[in-house]
Amino acid sequence: MPVDERERGGAVSFLELDSFIDLPKELEDDLIEIGGRLPAWSVEGTFLARSTIERYRTELDSAPLFLDVKDRLLPQLGEAAGGYAVVRLRNIAQALGIGNQFLRLATAILTEVATPFQPFRRWPLWKEIGTNLHANPGLSTGTGYNAFHMDLVNVTQPPDYTTLLCVRPDPLGAGASILSDARAAVSRLTPSDRALLADAAYSYGSFFDLSDVGEEYKPFPVLDGEPEDLGFVRFTAKMLSESGLDEAHAHVAKELADQMVAEHVSFTLQRGDVLVVNQHRVVHGREPLGGGQRDIAPEDRRLLLQLFLCGAGTTGQAVT
């Protein structure tokens, strides 16, 4: 069953860690001022330019309380903690709107985690994930259940972090984000099951117009044998429908999916919330949107923006 971590008590676990970071009013006021003066970003190839990162960090350093937020955010994303965090910038979004000023500020904050980059060159740094009534309901832009997955599962060097900024929640109150600790789910499987998941037997998606994510990985193993800070649990529920998957490998992948569903968190992002997910540990998805989407004007339907982050030890530039 889904668990809202903010309501569950008892011993600390992935489900119960305080991953929601609220900002004190004094810091919000400082960040609103900073957001008003941040310059437009520049990119070098697909990566946010070093000069932009340095300028943004200098501005953030002028807010004395921001260090406290950074000191909470980075450990929370680490392997020893929850592997995800939600930075609540709602009041700042109310003050600045979610336009260029807000996006520069959100980008500046995320440079403290890793380097923003554009693996899809055909899309901007912040990629829109809107609501398309004609899309496959299970896709990120669809209206149905978007099952657990990691982004860019079929490349040799996926983004280390994926981030989602809520511009508009579903007006019908549905579409909650869901997250699960993929490594904990793997640990609940038998050794023989884990051995099958280490086989390069799985495939999903195409490799088209991508940059700085290595090469196409097809077929790929779910468990790559790398240390947790470097490797991934390469999983997307959509690979279960790929043709050519034999019964044994399909069965164990379904068992892993069931384990992810059995222990997961669920929460609804609000305008200005920024969700950061460590892809080395956590998979994500979405509950169905509310019925009656056709009665909502397109400009009022759920809208998220997505940004990818590349950390140290991966291709291209890295945060120092």
PDB file of C-alpha atoms in Angstrom:
ATOM      1  CA  MET A   1       0.000   0.000   0.000  1.00  0.00           C
ATOM      2  CA  PRO A   2       1.233   3.543  -0.666  1.00  0.00           C
ATOM      3  CA  VAL A   3       2.442   5.396   2.397  1.00  0.00           C
ATOM      4  CA  ASP A   4       2.501   9.154   2.916  1.00  0.00           C
ATOM      5  CA  GLU A   5       5.756   9.479   4.840  1.00  0.00           C
ATOM      6  CA  ARG A   6       4.549  12.608   6.610  1.00  0.00           C
ATOM      7  CA  GLU A   7       1.871  10.642   8.436  1.00  0.00           C
ATOM      8  CA  ARG A   8       3.744   7.500   9.386  1.00  0.00           C
ATOM      9  CA  GLY A   9       5.531   7.131  12.738  1.00  0.00           C
ATOM     10  CA  GLY A  10       7.885   4.627  14.307  1.00  0.00           C
ATOM     11  CA  ALA A  11      11.437   3.680  13.399  1.00  0.00           C
ATOM     12  CA  VAL A  12      13.220   5.699  10.736  1.00  0.00           C
ATOM     13  CA  SER A  13      13.187   4.176   7.242  1.00  0.00           C
ATOM     14  CA  PHE A  14      12.971   5.228   3.613  1.00  0.00           C
ATOM     15  CA  LEU A  15       9.252   5.666   4.102  1.00  0.00           C
ATOM     16  CA  GLU A  16       9.565   7.927   7.104  1.00  0.00           C
ATOM     17  CA  LEU A  17      12.562  10.180   6.611  1.00  0.00           C
ATOM     18  CA  ASP A  18      11.861  13.905   6.596  1.00  0.00           C
ATOM     19  CA  SER A  19      12.516  14.490   2.920  1.00  0.00           C
ATOM     20  CA  PHE A  20      10.421  17.662   2.688  1.00  0.00           C
ATOM     21  CA  ILE A  21      12.562  20.772   3.049  1.00  0.00           C
ATOM     22  CA  ASP A  22      10.720  23.945   4.044  1.00  0.00           C
ATOM     23  CA  LEU A  23      12.561  27.249   3.980  1.00  0.00           C
ATOM     24  CA  PRO A  24      12.471  29.831   6.763  1.00  0.00           C
ATOM     25  CA  LYS A  25      10.818  33.103   5.774  1.00  0.00           C
ATOM     26  CA  GLU A  26      14.061  35.038   6.072  1.00  0.00           C
ATOM     27  CA  LEU A  27      15.687  32.728   3.524  1.00  0.00           C
ATOM     28  CA  GLU A  28      12.648  32.892   1.248  1.00  0.00           C
ATOM     29  CA  ASP A  29      12.913  36.683   1.261  1.00  0.00           C
ATOM     30  CA  ASP A  30      16.619  36.513   0.416  1.00  0.00           C
ATOM     31  CA  LEU A  31      16.024  34.014  -2.389  1.00  0.00           C
ATOM     32  CA  ILE A  32      13.234  36.123  -3.871  1.00  0.00           C
ATOM     33  CA  GLU A  33      15.689  39.022  -4.047  1.00  0.00           C
ATOM     34  CA  ILE A  34      18.414  36.805  -5.489  1.00  0.00           C
ATOM     35  CA  GLY A  35      16.016  35.371  -8.075  1.00  0.00           C
ATOM     36  CA  GLY A  36      15.335  38.872  -9.321  1.00  0.00           C
ATOM     37  CA  ARG A  37      18.984  39.502 -10.158  1.00  0.00           C
ATOM     38  CA  LEU A  38      20.280  36.135 -11.382  1.00  0.00           C
ATOM     39  CA  PRO A  39      21.467  36.353 -15.011  1.00  0.00           C
ATOM     40  CA  ALA A  40      20.258  34.077 -17.776  1.00  0.00           C
ATOM     41  CA  TRP A  41      22.231  30.853 -17.889  1.00  0.00           C
ATOM     42  CA  SER A  42      24.699  29.804 -20.551  1.00  0.00           C
ATOM     43  CA  VAL A  43      25.465  26.277 -21.681  1.00  0.00           C
ATOM     44  CA  GLU A  44      28.665  24.663 -22.900  1.00  0.00           C
ATOM     45  CA  GLY A  45      27.625  21.841 -25.192  1.00  0.00           C
ATOM     46  CA  THR A  46      24.829  20.232 -23.218  1.00  0.00           C
ATOM     47  CA  PHE A  47      26.035  21.282 -19.749  1.00  0.00           C
ATOM     48  CA  LEU A  48      25.305  24.383 -17.742  1.00  0.00           C
ATOM     49  CA  ALA A  49      28.348  26.606 -18.219  1.00  0.00           C
ATOM     50  CA  ARG A  50      30.935  26.711 -15.440  1.00  0.00           C
ATOM     51  CA  SER A  51      30.746  30.525 -15.443  1.00  0.00           C
ATOM     52  CA  THR A  52      26.982  30.318 -14.809  1.00  0.00           C
ATOM     53  CA  ILE A  53      27.435  27.817 -11.987  1.00  0.00           C
ATOM     54  CA  GLU A  54      30.054  29.994 -10.304  1.00  0.00           C
ATOM     55  CA  ARG A  55      27.879  33.117 -10.587  1.00  0.00           C
ATOM     56  CA  TYR A  56      24.818  31.308  -9.240  1.00  0.00           C
ATOM     57  CA  ARG A  57      26.761  29.874  -6.316  1.00  0.00           C
ATOM     58  CA  THR A  58      28.179  33.268  -5.441  1.00  0.00           C
ATOM     59  CA  GLU A  59      24.651  34.675  -5.279  1.00  0.00           C
ATOM     60  CA  LEU A  60      23.389  31.807  -3.116  1.00  0.00           C
ATOM     61  CA  ASP A  61      26.350  32.209  -0.771  1.00  0.00           C
ATOM     62  CA  SER A  62      25.098  35.737  -0.045  1.00  0.00           C
ATOM     63  CA  ALA A  63      22.060  34.208   1.710  1.00  0.00           C
ATOM     64  CA  PRO A  64      23.380  33.166   5.154  1.00  0.00           C
ATOM     65  CA  LEU A  65      20.678  30.575   5.803  1.00  0.00           C
ATOM     66  CA  PHE A  66      21.073  28.777   2.478  1.00  0.00           C
ATOM     67  CA  LEU A  67      23.974  26.718   3.836  1.00  0.00           C
ATOM     68  CA  ASP A  68      21.559  25.074   6.273  1.00  0.00           C
ATOM     69  CA  VAL A  69      19.336  24.000   3.372  1.00  0.00           C
ATOM     70  CA  LYS A  70      22.310  22.639   1.449  1.00  0.00           C
ATOM     71  CA  ASP A  71      23.458  20.747   4.531  1.00  0.00           C
ATOM     72  CA  ARG A  72      20.043  19.057   4.681  1.00  0.00           C
ATOM     73  CA  LEU A  73      19.570  18.477   0.968  1.00  0.00           C
ATOM     74  CA  LEU A  74      22.809  16.744   0.044  1.00  0.00           C
ATOM     75  CA  PRO A  75      22.803  14.094   2.809  1.00  0.00           C
ATOM     76  CA  GLN A  76      19.125  13.402   2.176  1.00  0.00           C
ATOM     77  CA  LEU A  77      19.916  12.491  -1.423  1.00  0.00           C
ATOM     78  CA  GLY A  78      22.778  10.212  -0.429  1.00  0.00           C
ATOM     79  CA  GLU A  79      22.854   6.461  -0.303  1.00  0.00           C
ATOM     80  CA  ALA A  80      22.585   6.394   3.489  1.00  0.00           C
ATOM     81  CA  ALA A  81      19.353   8.407   3.583  1.00  0.00           C
ATOM     82  CA  GLY A  82      16.150   8.534   1.587  1.00  0.00           C
ATOM     83  CA  GLY A  83      17.608   9.091  -1.867  1.00  0.00           C
ATOM     84  CA  TYR A  84      15.135  11.863  -2.660  1.00  0.00           C
ATOM     85  CA  ALA A  85      14.026  15.248  -1.374  1.00  0.00           C
ATOM     86  CA  VAL A  86      11.319  17.833  -2.029  1.00  0.00           C
ATOM     87  CA  VAL A  87      12.441  21.452  -1.744  1.00  0.00           C
ATOM     88  CA  ARG A  88       9.380  23.590  -1.134  1.00  0.00           C
ATOM     89  CA  LEU A  89       9.679  26.862  -3.016  1.00  0.00           C
ATOM     90  CA  ARG A  90       5.947  27.591  -2.982  1.00  0.00           C
ATOM     91  CA  ASN A  91       6.124  31.075  -1.477  1.00  0.00           C
ATOM     92  CA  ILE A  92       8.931  32.004  -3.837  1.00  0.00           C
ATOM     93  CA  ALA A  93       6.860  30.781  -6.785  1.00  0.00           C
ATOM     94  CA  GLN A  94       3.994  32.918  -5.519  1.00  0.00           C
ATOM     95  CA  ALA A  95       6.259  35.977  -5.392  1.00  0.00           C
ATOM     96  CA  LEU A  96       8.219  35.488  -8.630  1.00  0.00           C
ATOM     97  CA  GLY A  97       5.803  33.403 -10.686  1.00  0.00           C
ATOM     98  CA  ILE A  98       7.224  30.354 -12.436  1.00  0.00           C
ATOM     99  CA  GLY A  99       8.992  32.173 -15.217  1.00  0.00           C
ATOM    100  CA  ASN A 100      12.626  32.916 -15.994  1.00  0.00           C
ATOM    101  CA  GLN A 101      13.463  34.379 -12.590  1.00  0.00           C
ATOM    102  CA  PHE A 102      12.112  31.371 -10.719  1.00  0.00           C
ATOM    103  CA  LEU A 103      13.720  28.860 -13.101  1.00  0.00           C
ATOM    104  CA  ARG A 104      17.107  30.539 -12.702  1.00  0.00           C
ATOM    105  CA  LEU A 105      16.779  30.325  -8.933  1.00  0.00           C
ATOM    106  CA  ALA A 106      15.676  26.669  -9.015  1.00  0.00           C
ATOM    107  CA  THR A 107      18.561  25.897 -11.369  1.00  0.00           C
ATOM    108  CA  ALA A 108      20.976  27.661  -9.032  1.00  0.00           C
ATOM    109  CA  ILE A 109      19.815  25.564  -6.093  1.00  0.00           C
ATOM    110  CA  LEU A 110      20.173  22.362  -8.099  1.00  0.00           C
ATOM    111  CA  THR A 111      23.758  23.191  -9.085  1.00  0.00           C
ATOM    112  CA  GLU A 112      24.575  22.476  -5.437  1.00  0.00           C
ATOM    113  CA  VAL A 113      23.569  18.853  -6.114  1.00  0.00           C
ATOM    114  CA  ALA A 114      25.152  18.224  -9.529  1.00  0.00           C
ATOM    115  CA  THR A 115      25.522  19.809 -12.974  1.00  0.00           C
ATOM    116  CA  PRO A 116      22.315  20.493 -14.950  1.00  0.00           C
ATOM    117  CA  PHE A 117      22.500  19.232 -18.518  1.00  0.00           C
ATOM    118  CA  GLN A 118      20.378  18.527 -21.601  1.00  0.00           C
ATOM    119  CA  PRO A 119      20.566  14.881 -22.684  1.00  0.00           C
ATOM    120  CA  PHE A 120      17.738  15.665 -25.155  1.00  0.00           C
ATOM    121  CA  ARG A 121      19.125  18.506 -27.254  1.00  0.00           C
ATOM    122  CA  ARG A 122      15.807  19.009 -29.001  1.00  0.00           C
ATOM    123  CA  TRP A 123      14.284  20.166 -25.728  1.00  0.00           C
ATOM    124  CA  PRO A 124      15.319  23.046 -23.449  1.00  0.00           C
ATOM    125  CA  LEU A 125      17.171  22.628 -20.166  1.00  0.00           C
ATOM    126  CA  TRP A 126      13.820  22.460 -18.333  1.00  0.00           C
ATOM    127  CA  LYS A 127      11.670  20.030 -20.305  1.00  0.00           C
ATOM    128  CA  GLU A 128       7.876  20.281 -20.099  1.00  0.00           C
ATOM    129  CA  ILE A 129       5.823  17.301 -18.967  1.00  0.00           C
ATOM    130  CA  GLY A 130       2.268  18.352 -19.630  1.00  0.00           C
ATOM    131  CA  THR A 131      -1.023  16.484 -19.808  1.00  0.00           C
ATOM    132  CA  ASN A 132      -1.888  15.056 -23.215  1.00  0.00           C
ATOM    133  CA  LEU A 133      -5.298  13.430 -23.417  1.00  0.00           C
ATOM    134  CA  HIS A 134      -4.268  11.650 -26.627  1.00  0.00           C
ATOM    135  CA  ALA A 135      -1.049  10.137 -25.255  1.00  0.00           C
ATOM    136  CA  ASN A 136      -0.723   6.574 -24.016  1.00  0.00           C
ATOM    137  CA  PRO A 137      -2.172   6.872 -20.489  1.00  0.00           C
ATOM    138  CA  GLY A 138       0.872   5.159 -18.986  1.00  0.00           C
ATOM    139  CA  LEU A 139       3.388   7.675 -20.351  1.00  0.00           C
ATOM    140  CA  SER A 140       4.669  10.647 -18.371  1.00  0.00           C
ATOM    141  CA  THR A 141       2.395  12.974 -20.359  1.00  0.00           C
ATOM    142  CA  GLY A 142      -0.596  10.623 -20.132  1.00  0.00           C
ATOM    143  CA  THR A 143      -3.429  10.607 -17.639  1.00  0.00           C
ATOM    144  CA  GLY A 144      -3.151   7.065 -16.253  1.00  0.00           C
ATOM    145  CA  TYR A 145      -0.855   5.200 -13.904  1.00  0.00           C
ATOM    146  CA  ASN A 146       2.790   5.826 -14.775  1.00  0.00           C
ATOM    147  CA  ALA A 147       4.523   2.746 -13.350  1.00  0.00           C
ATOM    148  CA  PHE A 148       7.857   2.758 -11.546  1.00  0.00           C
ATOM    149  CA  HIS A 149      10.897   3.497 -13.673  1.00  0.00           C
ATOM    150  CA  MET A 150      14.232   5.255 -13.856  1.00  0.00           C
ATOM    151  CA  ASP A 151      14.825   7.794 -16.607  1.00  0.00           C
ATOM    152  CA  LEU A 152      16.985   6.885 -19.613  1.00  0.00           C
ATOM    153  CA  VAL A 153      17.195   3.278 -18.511  1.00  0.00           C
ATOM    154  CA  ASN A 154      18.621   2.194 -21.868  1.00  0.00           C
ATOM    155  CA  VAL A 155      21.825   4.274 -21.928  1.00  0.00           C
ATOM    156  CA  THR A 156      25.208   3.339 -20.488  1.00  0.00           C
ATOM    157  CA  GLN A 157      25.472   6.549 -18.416  1.00  0.00           C
ATOM    158  CA  PRO A 158      22.025   7.688 -17.245  1.00  0.00           C
ATOM    159  CA  PRO A 159      21.574  11.000 -15.424  1.00  0.00           C
ATOM    160  CA  ASP A 160      22.530  10.680 -11.777  1.00  0.00           C
ATOM    161  CA  TYR A 161      19.510  12.711 -10.694  1.00  0.00           C
ATOM    162  CA  THR A 162      16.169  13.536 -12.188  1.00  0.00           C
ATOM    163  CA  THR A 163      14.228  16.541 -10.907  1.00  0.00           C
ATOM    164  CA  LEU A 164      10.590  17.528 -11.288  1.00  0.00           C
ATOM    165  CA  LEU A 165       9.274  21.039 -10.692  1.00  0.00           C
ATOM    166  CA  CYS A 166       5.528  21.396 -10.215  1.00  0.00           C
ATOM    167  CA  VAL A 167       4.114  24.315 -12.197  1.00  0.00           C
ATOM    168  CA  ARG A 168       0.495  23.176 -11.825  1.00  0.00           C
ATOM    169  CA  PRO A 169      -0.821  20.187  -9.860  1.00  0.00           C
ATOM    170  CA  ASP A 170      -3.809  18.284 -11.197  1.00  0.00           C
ATOM    171  CA  PRO A 171      -6.793  20.579 -10.470  1.00  0.00           C
ATOM    172  CA  LEU A 172      -8.765  17.458  -9.537  1.00  0.00           C
ATOM    173  CA  GLY A 173      -6.353  16.682  -6.707  1.00  0.00           C
ATOM    174  CA  ALA A 174      -4.957  13.436  -8.130  1.00  0.00           C
ATOM    175  CA  GLY A 175      -1.716  12.491  -9.907  1.00  0.00           C
ATOM    176  CA  ALA A 176       0.381  11.920  -6.788  1.00  0.00           C
ATOM    177  CA  SER A 177       4.081  11.218  -7.263  1.00  0.00           C
ATOM    178  CA  ILE A 178       5.197   7.753  -6.187  1.00  0.00           C
ATOM    179  CA  LEU A 179       8.721   6.701  -5.248  1.00  0.00           C
ATOM    180  CA  SER A 180      10.274   3.432  -4.146  1.00  0.00           C
ATOM    181  CA  ASP A 181      13.673   2.382  -2.852  1.00  0.00           C
ATOM    182  CA  ALA A 182      14.765   0.114  -5.699  1.00  0.00           C
ATOM    183  CA  ARG A 183      17.752  -1.281  -3.824  1.00  0.00           C
ATOM    184  CA  ALA A 184      15.656  -2.220  -0.821  1.00  0.00           C
ATOM    185  CA  ALA A 185      13.225  -3.951  -3.184  1.00  0.00           C
ATOM    186  CA  VAL A 186      16.097  -5.926  -4.715  1.00  0.00           C
ATOM    187  CA  SER A 187      17.318  -6.947  -1.255  1.00  0.00           C
ATOM    188  CA  ARG A 188      13.975  -8.653  -0.581  1.00  0.00           C
ATOM    189  CA  LEU A 189      14.442 -11.006  -3.551  1.00  0.00           C
ATOM    190  CA  THR A 190      16.121 -14.396  -3.417  1.00  0.00           C
ATOM    191  CA  PRO A 191      19.738 -14.844  -4.560  1.00  0.00           C
ATOM    192  CA  SER A 192      18.555 -16.818  -7.586  1.00  0.00           C
ATOM    193  CA  ASP A 193      16.194 -13.997  -8.537  1.00  0.00           C
ATOM    194  CA  ARG A 194      18.999 -11.455  -8.229  1.00  0.00           C
ATOM    195  CA  ALA A 195      21.201 -13.630 -10.412  1.00  0.00           C
ATOM    196  CA  LEU A 196      18.580 -13.531 -13.174  1.00  0.00           C
ATOM    197  CA  LEU A 197      18.342  -9.745 -12.872  1.00  0.00           C
ATOM    198  CA  ALA A 198      22.101  -9.522 -13.456  1.00  0.00           C
ATOM    199  CA  ASP A 199      21.653 -11.014 -16.934  1.00  0.00           C
ATOM    200  CA  ALA A 200      21.661  -8.610 -19.881  1.00  0.00           C
ATOM    201  CA  ALA A 201      18.172  -9.717 -20.913  1.00  0.00           C
ATOM    202  CA  TYR A 202      16.045  -6.561 -20.791  1.00  0.00           C
ATOM    203  CA  SER A 203      15.192  -3.925 -23.374  1.00  0.00           C
ATOM    204  CA  TYR A 204      13.085  -0.808 -23.541  1.00  0.00           C
ATOM    205  CA  GLY A 205      12.858   2.318 -25.647  1.00  0.00           C
ATOM    206  CA  SER A 206      14.877   3.818 -28.461  1.00  0.00           C
ATOM    207  CA  PHE A 207      18.139   5.735 -28.602  1.00  0.00           C
ATOM    208  CA  PHE A 208      17.645   8.915 -30.584  1.00  0.00           C
ATOM    209  CA  ASP A 209      19.208  12.394 -30.505  1.00  0.00           C
ATOM    210  CA  LEU A 210      20.795  11.916 -27.079  1.00  0.00           C
ATOM    211  CA  SER A 211      23.998  13.512 -25.820  1.00  0.00           C
ATOM    212  CA  ASP A 212      26.423  12.901 -22.948  1.00  0.00           C
ATOM    213  CA  VAL A 213      24.716   9.765 -21.682  1.00  0.00           C
ATOM    214  CA  GLY A 214      27.100   7.252 -23.195  1.00  0.00           C
ATOM    215  CA  GLU A 215      25.872   4.702 -25.701  1.00  0.00           C
ATOM    216  CA  GLU A 216      22.727   2.708 -26.221  1.00  0.00           C
ATOM    217  CA  TYR A 217      22.502  -0.178 -23.754  1.00  0.00           C
ATOM    218  CA  LYS A 218      20.417  -2.944 -25.307  1.00  0.00           C
ATOM    219  CA  PRO A 219      19.881  -5.440 -23.885  1.00  0.00           C
ATOM    220  CA  PHE A 220      20.768  -4.373 -20.361  1.00  0.00           C
ATOM    221  CA  PRO A 221      20.856  -6.038 -16.940  1.00  0.00           C
ATOM    222  CA  VAL A 222      18.653  -4.724 -14.141  1.00  0.00           C
ATOM    223  CA  LEU A 223      21.556  -5.211 -11.724  1.00  0.00           C
ATOM    224  CA  ASP A 224      24.840  -4.043 -13.193  1.00  0.00           C
ATOM    225  CA  GLY A 225      27.088  -5.159 -10.331  1.00  0.00           C
ATOM    226  CA  GLU A 226      28.507  -1.679  -9.745  1.00  0.00           C
ATOM    227  CA  PRO A 227      28.746  -0.018  -6.303  1.00  0.00           C
ATOM    228  CA  GLU A 228      25.573   1.787  -5.285  1.00  0.00           C
ATOM    229  CA  ASP A 229      27.018   5.266  -5.874  1.00  0.00           C
ATOM    230  CA  LEU A 230      27.985   4.367  -9.451  1.00  0.00           C
ATOM    231  CA  GLY A 231      25.589   1.648 -10.585  1.00  0.00           C
ATOM    232  CA  PHE A 232      21.840   1.609 -11.110  1.00  0.00           C
ATOM    233  CA  VAL A 233      18.878  -0.661 -10.646  1.00  0.00           C
ATOM    234  CA  ARG A 234      17.970  -0.419 -14.320  1.00  0.00           C
ATOM    235  CA  PHE A 235      14.257  -0.841 -14.124  1.00  0.00           C
ATOM    236  CA  THR A 236      11.185   0.326 -15.953  1.00  0.00           C
ATOM    237  CA  ALA A 237       7.909  -1.536 -15.662  1.00  0.00           C
ATOM    238  CA  LYS A 238       7.377  -0.918 -19.368  1.00  0.00           C
ATOM    239  CA  MET A 239      10.152  -3.387 -20.236  1.00  0.00           C
ATOM    240  CA  LEU A 240       7.841  -6.186 -19.108  1.00  0.00           C
ATOM    241  CA  SER A 241       5.866  -5.780 -22.315  1.00  0.00           C
ATOM    242  CA  GLU A 242       8.927  -5.934 -24.583  1.00  0.00           C
ATOM    243  CA  SER A 243       8.770  -8.883 -26.946  1.00  0.00           C
ATOM    244  CA  GLY A 244      11.436 -11.530 -26.661  1.00  0.00           C
ATOM    245  CA  LEU A 245      11.647 -11.537 -22.858  1.00  0.00           C
ATOM    246  CA  ASP A 246      11.664 -15.150 -21.681  1.00  0.00           C
ATOM    247  CA  GLU A 247       9.405 -16.403 -18.904  1.00  0.00           C
ATOM    248  CA  ALA A 248      12.038 -16.614 -16.171  1.00  0.00           C
ATOM    249  CA  HIS A 249      13.369 -13.092 -16.671  1.00  0.00           C
ATOM    250  CA  ALA A 250       9.869 -11.680 -17.054  1.00  0.00           C
ATOM    251  CA  HIS A 251       8.748 -13.366 -13.832  1.00  0.00           C
ATOM    252  CA  VAL A 252      11.597 -12.020 -11.717  1.00  0.00           C
ATOM    253  CA  ALA A 253      11.181  -8.515 -13.114  1.00  0.00           C
ATOM    254  CA  LYS A 254       7.486  -8.682 -12.235  1.00  0.00           C
ATOM    255  CA  GLU A 255       8.433  -9.814  -8.724  1.00  0.00           C
ATOM    256  CA  LEU A 256      10.754  -6.819  -8.425  1.00  0.00           C
ATOM    257  CA  ALA A 257       7.953  -4.524  -9.594  1.00  0.00           C
ATOM    258  CA  ASP A 258       5.647  -6.008  -6.951  1.00  0.00           C
ATOM    259  CA  GLN A 259       8.263  -5.374  -4.258  1.00  0.00           C
ATOM    260  CA  MET A 260       8.545  -1.750  -5.359  1.00  0.00           C
ATOM    261  CA  VAL A 261       4.800  -1.293  -5.153  1.00  0.00           C
ATOM    262  CA  ALA A 262       4.621  -3.000  -1.760  1.00  0.00           C
ATOM    263  CA  GLU A 263       6.875  -0.405  -0.109  1.00  0.00           C
ATOM    264  CA  HIS A 264       6.606   3.061  -1.601  1.00  0.00           C
ATOM    265  CA  VAL A 265       5.826   6.644  -0.714  1.00  0.00           C
ATOM    266  CA  SER A 266       3.114   8.766  -2.280  1.00  0.00           C
ATOM    267  CA  PHE A 267       2.646  12.524  -2.129  1.00  0.00           C
ATOM    268  CA  THR A 268       1.171  15.258  -4.295  1.00  0.00           C
ATOM    269  CA  LEU A 269       3.500  17.989  -5.468  1.00  0.00           C
ATOM    270  CA  GLN A 270       2.189  21.532  -5.221  1.00  0.00           C
ATOM    271  CA  ARG A 271       3.077  24.611  -7.252  1.00  0.00           C
ATOM    272  CA  GLY A 272       6.719  25.492  -6.611  1.00  0.00           C
ATOM    273  CA  ASP A 273       7.743  22.101  -5.174  1.00  0.00           C
ATOM    274  CA  VAL A 274      10.979  20.687  -6.593  1.00  0.00           C
ATOM    275  CA  LEU A 275      11.411  16.904  -6.324  1.00  0.00           C
ATOM    276  CA  VAL A 276      14.999  15.618  -6.625  1.00  0.00           C
ATOM    277  CA  VAL A 277      15.502  11.856  -7.121  1.00  0.00           C
ATOM    278  CA  ASN A 278      18.803   9.994  -6.853  1.00  0.00           C
ATOM    279  CA  GLN A 279      18.514   7.521  -9.717  1.00  0.00           C
ATOM    280  CA  HIS A 280      21.172   5.247  -8.263  1.00  0.00           C
ATOM    281  CA  ARG A 281      18.704   4.240  -5.584  1.00  0.00           C
ATOM    282  CA  VAL A 282      15.136   5.417  -6.196  1.00  0.00           C
ATOM    283  CA  VAL A 283      12.598   4.789  -8.960  1.00  0.00           C
ATOM    284  CA  HIS A 284       9.624   7.062  -9.512  1.00  0.00           C
ATOM    285  CA  GLY A 285       6.221   7.177 -11.167  1.00  0.00           C
ATOM    286  CA  ARG A 286       2.761   8.745 -10.888  1.00  0.00           C
ATOM    287  CA  GLU A 287      -0.709   7.801  -9.760  1.00  0.00           C
ATOM    288  CA  PRO A 288      -3.518   8.376 -12.318  1.00  0.00           C
ATOM    289  CA  LEU A 289      -4.796  11.890 -12.800  1.00  0.00           C
ATOM    290  CA  GLY A 290      -8.360  12.664 -11.809  1.00  0.00           C
ATOM    291  CA  GLY A 291     -11.218  11.689 -14.095  1.00  0.00           C
ATOM    292  CA  GLY A 292     -12.812  14.484 -16.072  1.00  0.00           C
ATOM    293  CA  GLN A 293      -9.620  15.911 -17.585  1.00  0.00           C
ATOM    294  CA  ARG A 294     -11.567  16.827 -20.709  1.00  0.00           C
ATOM    295  CA  ASP A 295     -13.555  19.293 -18.637  1.00  0.00           C
ATOM    296  CA  ILE A 296     -10.359  21.135 -17.670  1.00  0.00           C
ATOM    297  CA  ALA A 297      -8.936  23.753 -20.027  1.00  0.00           C
ATOM    298  CA  PRO A 298      -5.572  22.632 -21.478  1.00  0.00           C
ATOM    299  CA  GLU A 299      -3.803  25.591 -19.886  1.00  0.00           C
ATOM    300  CA  ASP A 300      -5.083  24.525 -16.451  1.00  0.00           C
ATOM    301  CA  ARG A 301      -4.094  20.848 -16.577  1.00  0.00           C
ATOM    302  CA  ARG A 302      -1.190  19.366 -14.624  1.00  0.00           C
ATOM    303  CA  LEU A 303       2.202  20.633 -15.759  1.00  0.00           C
ATOM    304  CA  LEU A 304       5.663  19.678 -14.523  1.00  0.00           C
ATOM    305  CA  LEU A 305       9.110  20.717 -15.705  1.00  0.00           C
ATOM    306  CA  GLN A 306      11.941  18.193 -15.704  1.00  0.00           C
ATOM    307  CA  LEU A 307      15.663  18.811 -15.347  1.00  0.00           C
ATOM    308  CA  PHE A 308      18.456  16.220 -15.381  1.00  0.00           C
ATOM    309  CA  LEU A 309      21.649  16.403 -13.328  1.00  0.00           C
ATOM    310  CA  CYS A 310      25.043  14.835 -13.999  1.00  0.00           C
ATOM    311  CA  GLY A 311      27.294  14.263 -11.007  1.00  0.00           C
ATOM    312  CA  ALA A 312      30.989  13.673 -10.448  1.00  0.00           C
ATOM    313  CA  GLY A 313      32.431  10.548 -12.006  1.00  0.00           C
ATOM    314  CA  THR A 314      30.145  10.593 -15.049  1.00  0.00           C
ATOM    315  CA  THR A 315      30.690  11.811 -18.583  1.00  0.00           C
ATOM    316  CA  GLY A 316      31.167  15.485 -19.350  1.00  0.00           C
ATOM    317  CA  GLN A 317      31.475  18.164 -16.698  1.00  0.00           C
ATOM    318  CA  ALA A 318      30.951  17.528 -13.027  1.00  0.00           C
ATOM    319  CA  VAL A 319      30.337  19.509  -9.901  1.00  0.00           C
ATOM    320  CA  THR A 320      33.408  20.365  -7.852  1.00  0.00           C
TER     321      THR A 320
END
